[in-house]
PDB file of C-alpha atoms in Angstrom:
ATOM      1  CA  ASP A 176     -14.563 136.542-139.228  1.00  0.00           C
ATOM      2  CA  GLY A 177     -15.789 135.570-142.706  1.00  0.00           C
ATOM      3  CA  PHE A 178     -13.727 138.300-144.409  1.00  0.00           C
ATOM      4  CA  ASP A 179     -10.525 138.042-146.319  1.00  0.00           C
ATOM      5  CA  PRO A 180      -8.855 141.379-145.559  1.00  0.00           C
ATOM      6  CA  ILE A 181      -6.937 142.663-148.549  1.00  0.00           C
ATOM      7  CA  GLU A 182      -4.479 145.459-148.061  1.00  0.00           C
ATOM      8  CA  PRO A 183      -3.852 147.987-149.336  1.00  0.00           C
ATOM      9  CA  ALA A 184      -6.654 149.927-150.975  1.00  0.00           C
ATOM     10  CA  ASP A 185      -6.229 150.118-154.760  1.00  0.00           C
ATOM     11  CA  ASP A 186      -6.663 153.219-156.915  1.00  0.00           C
ATOM     12  CA  VAL A 187      -7.434 152.147-160.482  1.00  0.00           C
ATOM     13  CA  THR A 188      -6.960 154.771-163.151  1.00  0.00           C
ATOM     14  CA  TYR A 189      -9.019 154.305-166.327  1.00  0.00           C
ATOM     15  CA  SER A 190      -9.734 156.239-169.462  1.00  0.00           C
ATOM     16  CA  TYR A 191     -12.573 156.392-171.975  1.00  0.00           C
ATOM     17  CA  ASN A 192     -12.123 158.060-175.349  1.00  0.00           C
ATOM     18  CA  GLY A 193      -9.355 160.326-174.100  1.00  0.00           C
ATOM     19  CA  THR A 194     -10.909 161.147-170.704  1.00  0.00           C
ATOM     20  CA  SER A 195      -9.295 159.651-167.582  1.00  0.00           C
ATOM     21  CA  ASP A 196     -10.530 159.224-164.038  1.00  0.00           C
ATOM     22  CA  LYS A 197      -9.799 157.128-160.929  1.00  0.00           C
ATOM     23  CA  ILE A 198     -11.759 154.600-158.853  1.00  0.00           C
ATOM     24  CA  ASN A 199     -10.820 153.616-155.301  1.00  0.00           C
ATOM     25  CA  PHE A 200     -11.155 149.958-154.273  1.00  0.00           C
ATOM     26  CA  THR A 201     -11.304 149.477-150.478  1.00  0.00           C
ATOM     27  CA  GLY A 202      -9.528 146.130-150.742  1.00  0.00           C
ATOM     28  CA  VAL A 203     -11.677 144.472-148.021  1.00  0.00           C
ATOM     29  CA  PHE A 204     -14.554 142.199-148.971  1.00  0.00           C
ATOM     30  CA  ASN A 205     -15.987 138.738-148.296  1.00  0.00           C
ATOM     31  CA  SER A 206     -13.764 135.819-149.149  1.00  0.00           C
ATOM     32  CA  GLY A 207     -14.767 134.299-152.468  1.00  0.00           C
ATOM     33  CA  SER A 208     -16.530 137.430-153.700  1.00  0.00           C
ATOM     34  CA  VAL A 209     -15.373 140.477-155.613  1.00  0.00           C
ATOM     35  CA  GLU A 210     -15.476 144.200-155.167  1.00  0.00           C
ATOM     36  CA  SER A 211     -16.908 146.043-158.155  1.00  0.00           C
ATOM     37  CA  HIS A 212     -17.628 149.630-159.123  1.00  0.00           C
ATOM     38  CA  THR A 213     -19.783 151.024-161.888  1.00  0.00           C
ATOM     39  CA  ILE A 214     -18.571 153.525-164.445  1.00  0.00           C
ATOM     40  CA  THR A 215     -21.470 155.504-165.925  1.00  0.00           C
ATOM     41  CA  VAL A 216     -20.945 157.324-169.194  1.00  0.00           C
ATOM     42  CA  THR A 217     -23.725 159.707-170.172  1.00  0.00           C
ATOM     43  CA  ILE A 218     -24.595 159.484-173.878  1.00  0.00           C
ATOM     44  CA  VAL A 219     -25.741 162.799-175.338  1.00  0.00           C
ATOM     45  CA  ASP A 220     -28.764 162.628-177.623  1.00  0.00           C
ATOM     46  CA  ASP A 221     -28.118 165.107-180.424  1.00  0.00           C
ATOM     47  CA  PRO A 222     -29.524 165.667-183.952  1.00  0.00           C
ATOM     48  CA  VAL A 223     -26.181 165.234-185.720  1.00  0.00           C
ATOM     49  CA  VAL A 224     -26.018 162.513-188.368  1.00  0.00           C
ATOM     50  CA  GLU A 225     -22.838 160.516-187.771  1.00  0.00           C
ATOM     51  CA  LEU A 226     -21.377 157.036-187.950  1.00  0.00           C
ATOM     52  CA  ASP A 227     -21.842 154.480-185.184  1.00  0.00           C
ATOM     53  CA  GLU A 228     -19.115 155.075-182.600  1.00  0.00           C
ATOM     54  CA  GLU A 229     -17.043 152.814-180.370  1.00  0.00           C
ATOM     55  CA  LEU A 230     -16.911 153.644-176.659  1.00  0.00           C
ATOM     56  CA  ARG A 231     -13.882 152.054-174.955  1.00  0.00           C
ATOM     57  CA  ILE A 232     -12.890 151.812-171.293  1.00  0.00           C
ATOM     58  CA  ASP A 233      -9.179 151.107-170.688  1.00  0.00           C
ATOM     59  CA  LEU A 234      -7.611 150.292-167.322  1.00  0.00           C
ATOM     60  CA  LEU A 235      -4.397 152.298-167.275  1.00  0.00           C
ATOM     61  CA  SER A 236      -2.673 151.758-163.925  1.00  0.00           C
ATOM     62  CA  ILE A 237      -3.159 150.420-160.407  1.00  0.00           C
ATOM     63  CA  ASP A 238      -1.713 152.094-157.328  1.00  0.00           C
ATOM     64  CA  ALA A 239      -1.642 149.483-154.517  1.00  0.00           C
ATOM     65  CA  THR A 240       0.195 150.668-151.378  1.00  0.00           C
ATOM     66  CA  VAL A 241      -0.107 149.596-147.777  1.00  0.00           C
ATOM     67  CA  PHE A 242      -1.636 152.211-145.554  1.00  0.00           C
ATOM     68  CA  ASN A 243       1.041 152.040-142.882  1.00  0.00           C
ATOM     69  CA  ASN A 244       4.379 151.385-144.510  1.00  0.00           C
ATOM     70  CA  GLY A 245       3.860 152.069-148.198  1.00  0.00           C
ATOM     71  CA  GLU A 246       4.710 148.548-149.357  1.00  0.00           C
ATOM     72  CA  GLY A 247       3.241 147.522-152.720  1.00  0.00           C
ATOM     73  CA  ARG A 248       0.922 144.604-153.433  1.00  0.00           C
ATOM     74  CA  ASP A 249       0.653 142.361-156.469  1.00  0.00           C
ATOM     75  CA  ALA A 250      -2.222 144.010-158.326  1.00  0.00           C
ATOM     76  CA  SER A 251      -2.182 144.051-162.112  1.00  0.00           C
ATOM     77  CA  ASN A 252      -4.323 145.146-165.037  1.00  0.00           C
ATOM     78  CA  SER A 253      -2.523 142.966-167.554  1.00  0.00           C
ATOM     79  CA  GLY A 254      -4.294 140.391-169.685  1.00  0.00           C
ATOM     80  CA  SER A 255      -7.349 140.429-171.942  1.00  0.00           C
ATOM     81  CA  ASN A 256      -9.746 141.976-169.422  1.00  0.00           C
ATOM     82  CA  ASN A 257      -8.220 145.444-169.118  1.00  0.00           C
ATOM     83  CA  ARG A 258     -10.415 146.869-171.865  1.00  0.00           C
ATOM     84  CA  ALA A 259     -14.177 146.970-172.373  1.00  0.00           C
ATOM     85  CA  LYS A 260     -15.856 148.213-175.540  1.00  0.00           C
ATOM     86  CA  GLY A 261     -19.346 149.202-176.552  1.00  0.00           C
ATOM     87  CA  THR A 262     -21.052 150.800-179.547  1.00  0.00           C
ATOM     88  CA  ILE A 263     -23.058 154.024-179.668  1.00  0.00           C
ATOM     89  CA  ILE A 264     -25.512 153.522-182.526  1.00  0.00           C
ATOM     90  CA  ASN A 265     -26.441 156.614-184.525  1.00  0.00           C
ATOM     91  CA  ASP A 266     -30.209 157.052-184.744  1.00  0.00           C
ATOM     92  CA  ASP A 267     -30.278 160.249-186.829  1.00  0.00           C
ATOM     93  CA  GLU A 268     -30.704 160.695-190.567  1.00  0.00           C
ATOM     94  CA  ALA A 269     -30.837 163.554-193.036  1.00  0.00           C
ATOM     95  CA  TYR A 270     -32.680 164.046-196.317  1.00  0.00           C
ATOM     96  CA  VAL A 271     -31.674 166.181-199.280  1.00  0.00           C
ATOM     97  CA  THR A 272     -34.427 167.806-201.353  1.00  0.00           C
ATOM     98  CA  ILE A 273     -34.716 170.322-204.189  1.00  0.00           C
ATOM     99  CA  ASN A 274     -37.298 173.012-204.913  1.00  0.00           C
ATOM    100  CA  ASP A 275     -39.384 173.874-207.989  1.00  0.00           C
ATOM    101  CA  PRO A 276     -38.400 177.424-208.985  1.00  0.00           C
ATOM    102  CA  VAL A 277     -40.898 179.763-210.622  1.00  0.00           C
ATOM    103  CA  ALA A 278     -40.872 179.845-214.420  1.00  0.00           C
ATOM    104  CA  VAL A 279     -38.494 182.172-216.237  1.00  0.00           C
ATOM    105  CA  THR A 280     -39.004 183.911-219.570  1.00  0.00           C
ATOM    106  CA  GLU A 281     -36.359 183.235-222.157  1.00  0.00           C
ATOM    107  CA  PRO A 282     -34.620 186.483-223.140  1.00  0.00           C
ATOM    108  CA  ASN A 283     -34.102 187.621-226.736  1.00  0.00           C
ATOM    109  CA  SER A 284     -30.347 187.850-226.186  1.00  0.00           C
ATOM    110  CA  GLY A 285     -27.810 187.217-223.442  1.00  0.00           C
ATOM    111  CA  THR A 286     -28.790 184.930-220.555  1.00  0.00           C
ATOM    112  CA  THR A 287     -31.067 184.867-217.549  1.00  0.00           C
ATOM    113  CA  ASN A 288     -30.397 182.597-214.574  1.00  0.00           C
ATOM    114  CA  LEU A 289     -32.764 179.925-213.359  1.00  0.00           C
ATOM    115  CA  VAL A 290     -31.771 179.017-209.792  1.00  0.00           C
ATOM    116  CA  PHE A 291     -32.697 175.736-208.072  1.00  0.00           C
ATOM    117  CA  GLU A 292     -32.273 175.462-204.294  1.00  0.00           C
ATOM    118  CA  VAL A 293     -31.055 172.208-202.723  1.00  0.00           C
ATOM    119  CA  TYR A 294     -31.740 171.640-199.004  1.00  0.00           C
ATOM    120  CA  ILE A 295     -30.477 169.333-196.254  1.00  0.00           C
ATOM    121  CA  ASP A 296     -32.706 168.985-193.201  1.00  0.00           C
ATOM    122  CA  ALA A 297     -30.226 167.965-190.462  1.00  0.00           C
ATOM    123  CA  PRO A 298     -26.574 168.644-189.533  1.00  0.00           C
ATOM    124  CA  VAL A 299     -24.012 166.025-190.548  1.00  0.00           C
ATOM    125  CA  ASP A 300     -20.529 165.535-189.082  1.00  0.00           C
ATOM    126  CA  ALA A 301     -18.979 165.228-192.557  1.00  0.00           C
ATOM    127  CA  ASN A 302     -19.234 166.884-195.952  1.00  0.00           C
ATOM    128  CA  VAL A 303     -22.234 165.753-198.002  1.00  0.00           C
ATOM    129  CA  ASN A 304     -21.939 165.808-201.806  1.00  0.00           C
ATOM    130  CA  VAL A 305     -24.889 165.374-204.154  1.00  0.00           C
ATOM    131  CA  LYS A 306     -24.453 165.129-207.911  1.00  0.00           C
ATOM    132  CA  TYR A 307     -27.340 165.785-210.290  1.00  0.00           C
ATOM    133  CA  THR A 308     -28.442 165.684-213.925  1.00  0.00           C
ATOM    134  CA  VAL A 309     -30.223 168.290-216.040  1.00  0.00           C
ATOM    135  CA  GLY A 310     -33.171 166.970-218.025  1.00  0.00           C
ATOM    136  CA  GLY A 311     -36.612 167.741-219.329  1.00  0.00           C
ATOM    137  CA  GLU A 312     -37.350 169.253-222.732  1.00  0.00           C
ATOM    138  CA  VAL A 313     -34.399 171.626-222.846  1.00  0.00           C
ATOM    139  CA  THR A 314     -31.346 170.767-224.896  1.00  0.00           C
ATOM    140  CA  LEU A 315     -27.730 171.766-225.384  1.00  0.00           C
ATOM    141  CA  ALA A 316     -27.728 170.600-228.992  1.00  0.00           C
ATOM    142  CA  GLY A 317     -28.281 172.422-232.252  1.00  0.00           C
ATOM    143  CA  ASN A 318     -27.873 176.031-233.333  1.00  0.00           C
ATOM    144  CA  PHE A 319     -30.025 177.300-230.469  1.00  0.00           C
ATOM    145  CA  PRO A 320     -28.932 175.595-227.216  1.00  0.00           C
ATOM    146  CA  ASP A 321     -31.476 176.315-224.489  1.00  0.00           C
ATOM    147  CA  TYR A 322     -28.960 176.738-221.665  1.00  0.00           C
ATOM    148  CA  GLY A 323     -25.264 177.189-220.989  1.00  0.00           C
ATOM    149  CA  THR A 324     -22.768 175.759-218.505  1.00  0.00           C
ATOM    150  CA  VAL A 325     -24.495 174.877-215.242  1.00  0.00           C
ATOM    151  CA  SER A 326     -22.898 175.911-211.922  1.00  0.00           C
ATOM    152  CA  PRO A 327     -21.711 173.840-210.189  1.00  0.00           C
ATOM    153  CA  LEU A 328     -21.065 171.248-212.876  1.00  0.00           C
ATOM    154  CA  GLU A 329     -23.260 168.149-212.900  1.00  0.00           C
ATOM    155  CA  THR A 330     -20.194 165.955-212.363  1.00  0.00           C
ATOM    156  CA  THR A 331     -19.106 168.100-209.408  1.00  0.00           C
ATOM    157  CA  GLY A 332     -22.474 168.457-207.705  1.00  0.00           C
ATOM    158  CA  VAL A 333     -23.354 170.527-204.652  1.00  0.00           C
ATOM    159  CA  THR A 334     -21.541 170.073-201.326  1.00  0.00           C
ATOM    160  CA  PHE A 335     -22.930 170.754-197.869  1.00  0.00           C
ATOM    161  CA  PRO A 336     -19.949 171.479-195.600  1.00  0.00           C
ATOM    162  CA  LEU A 337     -19.319 169.618-192.366  1.00  0.00           C
ATOM    163  CA  GLY A 338     -21.787 170.707-189.688  1.00  0.00           C
ATOM    164  CA  THR A 339     -24.264 172.500-191.991  1.00  0.00           C
ATOM    165  CA  VAL A 340     -27.180 173.443-189.764  1.00  0.00           C
ATOM    166  CA  VAL A 341     -30.802 172.481-190.265  1.00  0.00           C
ATOM    167  CA  ALA A 342     -32.224 173.884-193.524  1.00  0.00           C
ATOM    168  CA  GLY A 343     -28.772 174.342-195.016  1.00  0.00           C
ATOM    169  CA  THR A 344     -29.044 175.414-198.653  1.00  0.00           C
ATOM    170  CA  GLN A 345     -26.941 175.091-201.800  1.00  0.00           C
ATOM    171  CA  THR A 346     -27.886 176.295-205.273  1.00  0.00           C
ATOM    172  CA  VAL A 347     -27.731 175.029-208.854  1.00  0.00           C
ATOM    173  CA  THR A 348     -27.686 177.875-211.394  1.00  0.00           C
ATOM    174  CA  VAL A 349     -28.785 177.227-214.969  1.00  0.00           C
ATOM    175  CA  PRO A 350     -28.103 180.092-217.424  1.00  0.00           C
ATOM    176  CA  ILE A 351     -30.985 180.219-219.914  1.00  0.00           C
ATOM    177  CA  ASN A 352     -29.816 181.382-223.328  1.00  0.00           C
ATOM    178  CA  GLY A 353     -31.648 184.129-225.173  1.00  0.00           C
ATOM    179  CA  ASP A 354     -32.608 183.748-228.837  1.00  0.00           C
ATOM    180  CA  ASN A 355     -35.312 184.611-231.357  1.00  0.00           C
ATOM    181  CA  LEU A 356     -36.296 180.995-232.002  1.00  0.00           C
ATOM    182  CA  VAL A 357     -40.039 180.425-231.882  1.00  0.00           C
ATOM    183  CA  GLU A 358     -40.696 177.301-229.806  1.00  0.00           C
ATOM    184  CA  SER A 359     -42.999 175.898-227.178  1.00  0.00           C
ATOM    185  CA  ASP A 360     -42.549 176.527-223.466  1.00  0.00           C
ATOM    186  CA  GLU A 361     -40.110 173.896-222.200  1.00  0.00           C
ATOM    187  CA  ILE A 362     -39.854 171.960-218.942  1.00  0.00           C
ATOM    188  CA  ILE A 363     -36.413 171.840-217.316  1.00  0.00           C
ATOM    189  CA  THR A 364     -35.613 169.409-214.500  1.00  0.00           C
ATOM    190  CA  ILE A 365     -32.811 168.766-212.001  1.00  0.00           C
ATOM    191  CA  GLN A 366     -32.674 165.166-210.756  1.00  0.00           C
ATOM    192  CA  LEU A 367     -30.660 164.638-207.573  1.00  0.00           C
ATOM    193  CA  GLY A 368     -28.371 161.630-207.309  1.00  0.00           C
ATOM    194  CA  SER A 369     -27.602 159.606-204.194  1.00  0.00           C
ATOM    195  CA  PRO A 370     -25.743 161.642-201.532  1.00  0.00           C
ATOM    196  CA  SER A 371     -22.120 160.809-200.759  1.00  0.00           C
ATOM    197  CA  SER A 372     -21.474 161.179-197.032  1.00  0.00           C
ATOM    198  CA  GLY A 373     -18.911 158.573-196.033  1.00  0.00           C
ATOM    199  CA  GLY A 374     -21.472 155.950-195.033  1.00  0.00           C
ATOM    200  CA  ARG A 375     -23.682 158.222-192.955  1.00  0.00           C
ATOM    201  CA  ASP A 376     -27.473 158.017-193.127  1.00  0.00           C
ATOM    202  CA  VAL A 377     -28.083 160.770-195.690  1.00  0.00           C
ATOM    203  CA  PHE A 378     -30.705 160.058-198.343  1.00  0.00           C
ATOM    204  CA  ILE A 379     -32.964 161.436-201.030  1.00  0.00           C
ATOM    205  CA  ASN A 380     -36.607 160.430-201.179  1.00  0.00           C
ATOM    206  CA  ALA A 381     -37.739 158.403-204.166  1.00  0.00           C
ATOM    207  CA  ASP A 382     -40.461 160.961-204.889  1.00  0.00           C
ATOM    208  CA  GLU A 383     -40.908 164.437-206.330  1.00  0.00           C
ATOM    209  CA  THR A 384     -38.733 166.046-203.630  1.00  0.00           C
ATOM    210  CA  SER A 385     -35.628 164.698-205.397  1.00  0.00           C
ATOM    211  CA  LEU A 386     -36.692 166.219-208.737  1.00  0.00           C
ATOM    212  CA  GLY A 387     -36.705 169.976-209.216  1.00  0.00           C
ATOM    213  CA  GLU A 388     -38.866 171.242-212.085  1.00  0.00           C
ATOM    214  CA  SER A 389     -39.437 174.595-213.719  1.00  0.00           C
ATOM    215  CA  VAL A 390     -40.518 176.046-217.080  1.00  0.00           C
ATOM    216  CA  VAL A 391     -38.650 178.135-219.628  1.00  0.00           C
ATOM    217  CA  GLU A 392     -41.307 180.308-221.253  1.00  0.00           C
ATOM    218  CA  ASN A 393     -40.921 181.234-224.929  1.00  0.00           C
ATOM    219  CA  ASP A 394     -41.447 184.932-225.727  1.00  0.00           C
ATOM    220  CA  ASP A 395     -40.740 184.838-229.469  1.00  0.00           C
ATOM    221  CA  GLU A 396     -43.157 184.926-232.392  1.00  0.00           C
ATOM    222  CA  ALA A 397     -42.914 184.792-236.167  1.00  0.00           C
ATOM    223  CA  GLN A 398     -44.909 186.460-238.899  1.00  0.00           C
ATOM    224  CA  PHE A 399     -45.306 185.790-242.605  1.00  0.00           C
ATOM    225  CA  THR A 400     -45.160 188.635-245.114  1.00  0.00           C
ATOM    226  CA  VAL A 401     -45.628 188.571-248.875  1.00  0.00           C
ATOM    227  CA  THR A 402     -43.988 190.995-251.306  1.00  0.00           C
ATOM    228  CA  GLY A 403     -43.877 191.310-255.094  1.00  0.00           C
ATOM    229  CA  LEU A 404     -44.667 193.543-258.084  1.00  0.00           C
ATOM    230  CA  THR A 405     -47.694 195.731-257.669  1.00  0.00           C
ATOM    231  CA  THR A 406     -48.354 195.973-261.426  1.00  0.00           C
ATOM    232  CA  THR A 407     -47.304 193.941-264.424  1.00  0.00           C
ATOM    233  CA  GLY A 408     -48.188 193.712-268.052  1.00  0.00           C
ATOM    234  CA  GLU A 409     -49.783 190.725-269.727  1.00  0.00           C
ATOM    235  CA  ALA A 410     -46.795 190.445-272.024  1.00  0.00           C
ATOM    236  CA  ASP A 411     -44.471 189.847-269.062  1.00  0.00           C
ATOM    237  CA  GLY A 412     -45.692 186.279-268.843  1.00  0.00           C
ATOM    238  CA  SER A 413     -45.326 185.797-265.068  1.00  0.00           C
ATOM    239  CA  VAL A 414     -44.970 187.608-261.804  1.00  0.00           C
ATOM    240  CA  GLU A 415     -43.139 186.513-258.638  1.00  0.00           C
ATOM    241  CA  TYR A 416     -44.170 187.054-255.064  1.00  0.00           C
ATOM    242  CA  THR A 417     -41.894 186.331-252.079  1.00  0.00           C
ATOM    243  CA  ILE A 418     -43.274 184.930-248.829  1.00  0.00           C
ATOM    244  CA  THR A 419     -40.959 185.654-245.853  1.00  0.00           C
ATOM    245  CA  LEU A 420     -40.907 184.237-242.300  1.00  0.00           C
ATOM    246  CA  ASP A 421     -39.232 186.824-240.056  1.00  0.00           C
ATOM    247  CA  ASN A 422     -37.997 184.555-237.216  1.00  0.00           C
ATOM    248  CA  PRO A 423     -36.765 180.934-237.085  1.00  0.00           C
ATOM    249  CA  VAL A 424     -39.101 178.245-235.810  1.00  0.00           C
ATOM    250  CA  ASP A 425     -38.014 175.003-234.175  1.00  0.00           C
ATOM    251  CA  ARG A 426     -40.033 172.890-236.620  1.00  0.00           C
ATOM    252  CA  SER A 427     -41.270 173.016-240.200  1.00  0.00           C
ATOM    253  CA  VAL A 428     -44.142 175.411-240.920  1.00  0.00           C
ATOM    254  CA  ASP A 429     -46.711 175.106-243.708  1.00  0.00           C
ATOM    255  CA  VAL A 430     -48.602 178.120-245.014  1.00  0.00           C
ATOM    256  CA  ASP A 431     -51.641 178.017-247.285  1.00  0.00           C
ATOM    257  CA  VAL A 432     -51.542 180.389-250.239  1.00  0.00           C
ATOM    258  CA  ASN A 433     -54.669 181.524-252.015  1.00  0.00           C
ATOM    259  CA  LEU A 434     -54.226 183.083-255.480  1.00  0.00           C
ATOM    260  CA  SER A 435     -57.146 185.135-256.795  1.00  0.00           C
ATOM    261  CA  VAL A 436     -57.542 187.495-259.751  1.00  0.00           C
ATOM    262  CA  THR A 437     -60.045 190.307-259.580  1.00  0.00           C
ATOM    263  CA  GLU A 438     -61.190 192.514-262.455  1.00  0.00           C
ATOM    264  CA  LEU A 439     -60.497 196.151-261.738  1.00  0.00           C
ATOM    265  CA  ASN A 440     -62.678 197.728-264.449  1.00  0.00           C
ATOM    266  CA  GLY A 441     -64.943 194.931-265.576  1.00  0.00           C
ATOM    267  CA  ASN A 442     -63.483 194.812-269.128  1.00  0.00           C
ATOM    268  CA  GLY A 443     -62.460 191.201-269.221  1.00  0.00           C
ATOM    269  CA  GLN A 444     -60.400 188.481-267.587  1.00  0.00           C
ATOM    270  CA  ASP A 445     -56.577 188.510-267.288  1.00  0.00           C
TER     271      ASP A 445
END
């Protein structure tokens, strides 16, 4: 009749990534041909940044029994063809950016916090860590350090937890030290480093969005005063005046002094 009847029907159990199901083969088809069935796996398009993933189909078992008397047939899933694999390629990526906070005024004492906000624009299926460096014109050196211990530490960086949603935010807090030092307004920057995300497509842009910038505004001033004797006799030989600067300045300061003598009663010159 042109057919090679194969009995019995075969139930093939398979699994993919932990999910199992069963396909029934009728067992009757043209001699020299094959009977095939299609397994369709729906791939979900989501915004999560993740690694490429392997999708695997494994043939687990074959149940081949005769319809009438329950006898088995020689059907096997052994060998190199009982597994098929494919790759789901991730097409999502996330970017980490930092803002430019408004300027802060340096206090006269204590500290005031300057807070930078660090953003990630897409969810990631792993923790994302970003280290950073503090820069600009501020300094930790000298008798008047401009800022204290940053939180979190530069070597620790900020961490976005697994699954942080779109527009997730972390902060970098810089305590600005108060003093009475007269200085210029100073730029302070936070430069983001490359994100660590276990090989996932998480990046920073090579532009201003990876550099946060703000200004520490000076509110101090210094004044000169001069003091000395109000009267002296000619026989004293000399008189001393003291010029005082009432606040420290972050650089040397020159002051011009003009000495003049004025006759009080017009009776001669001192």
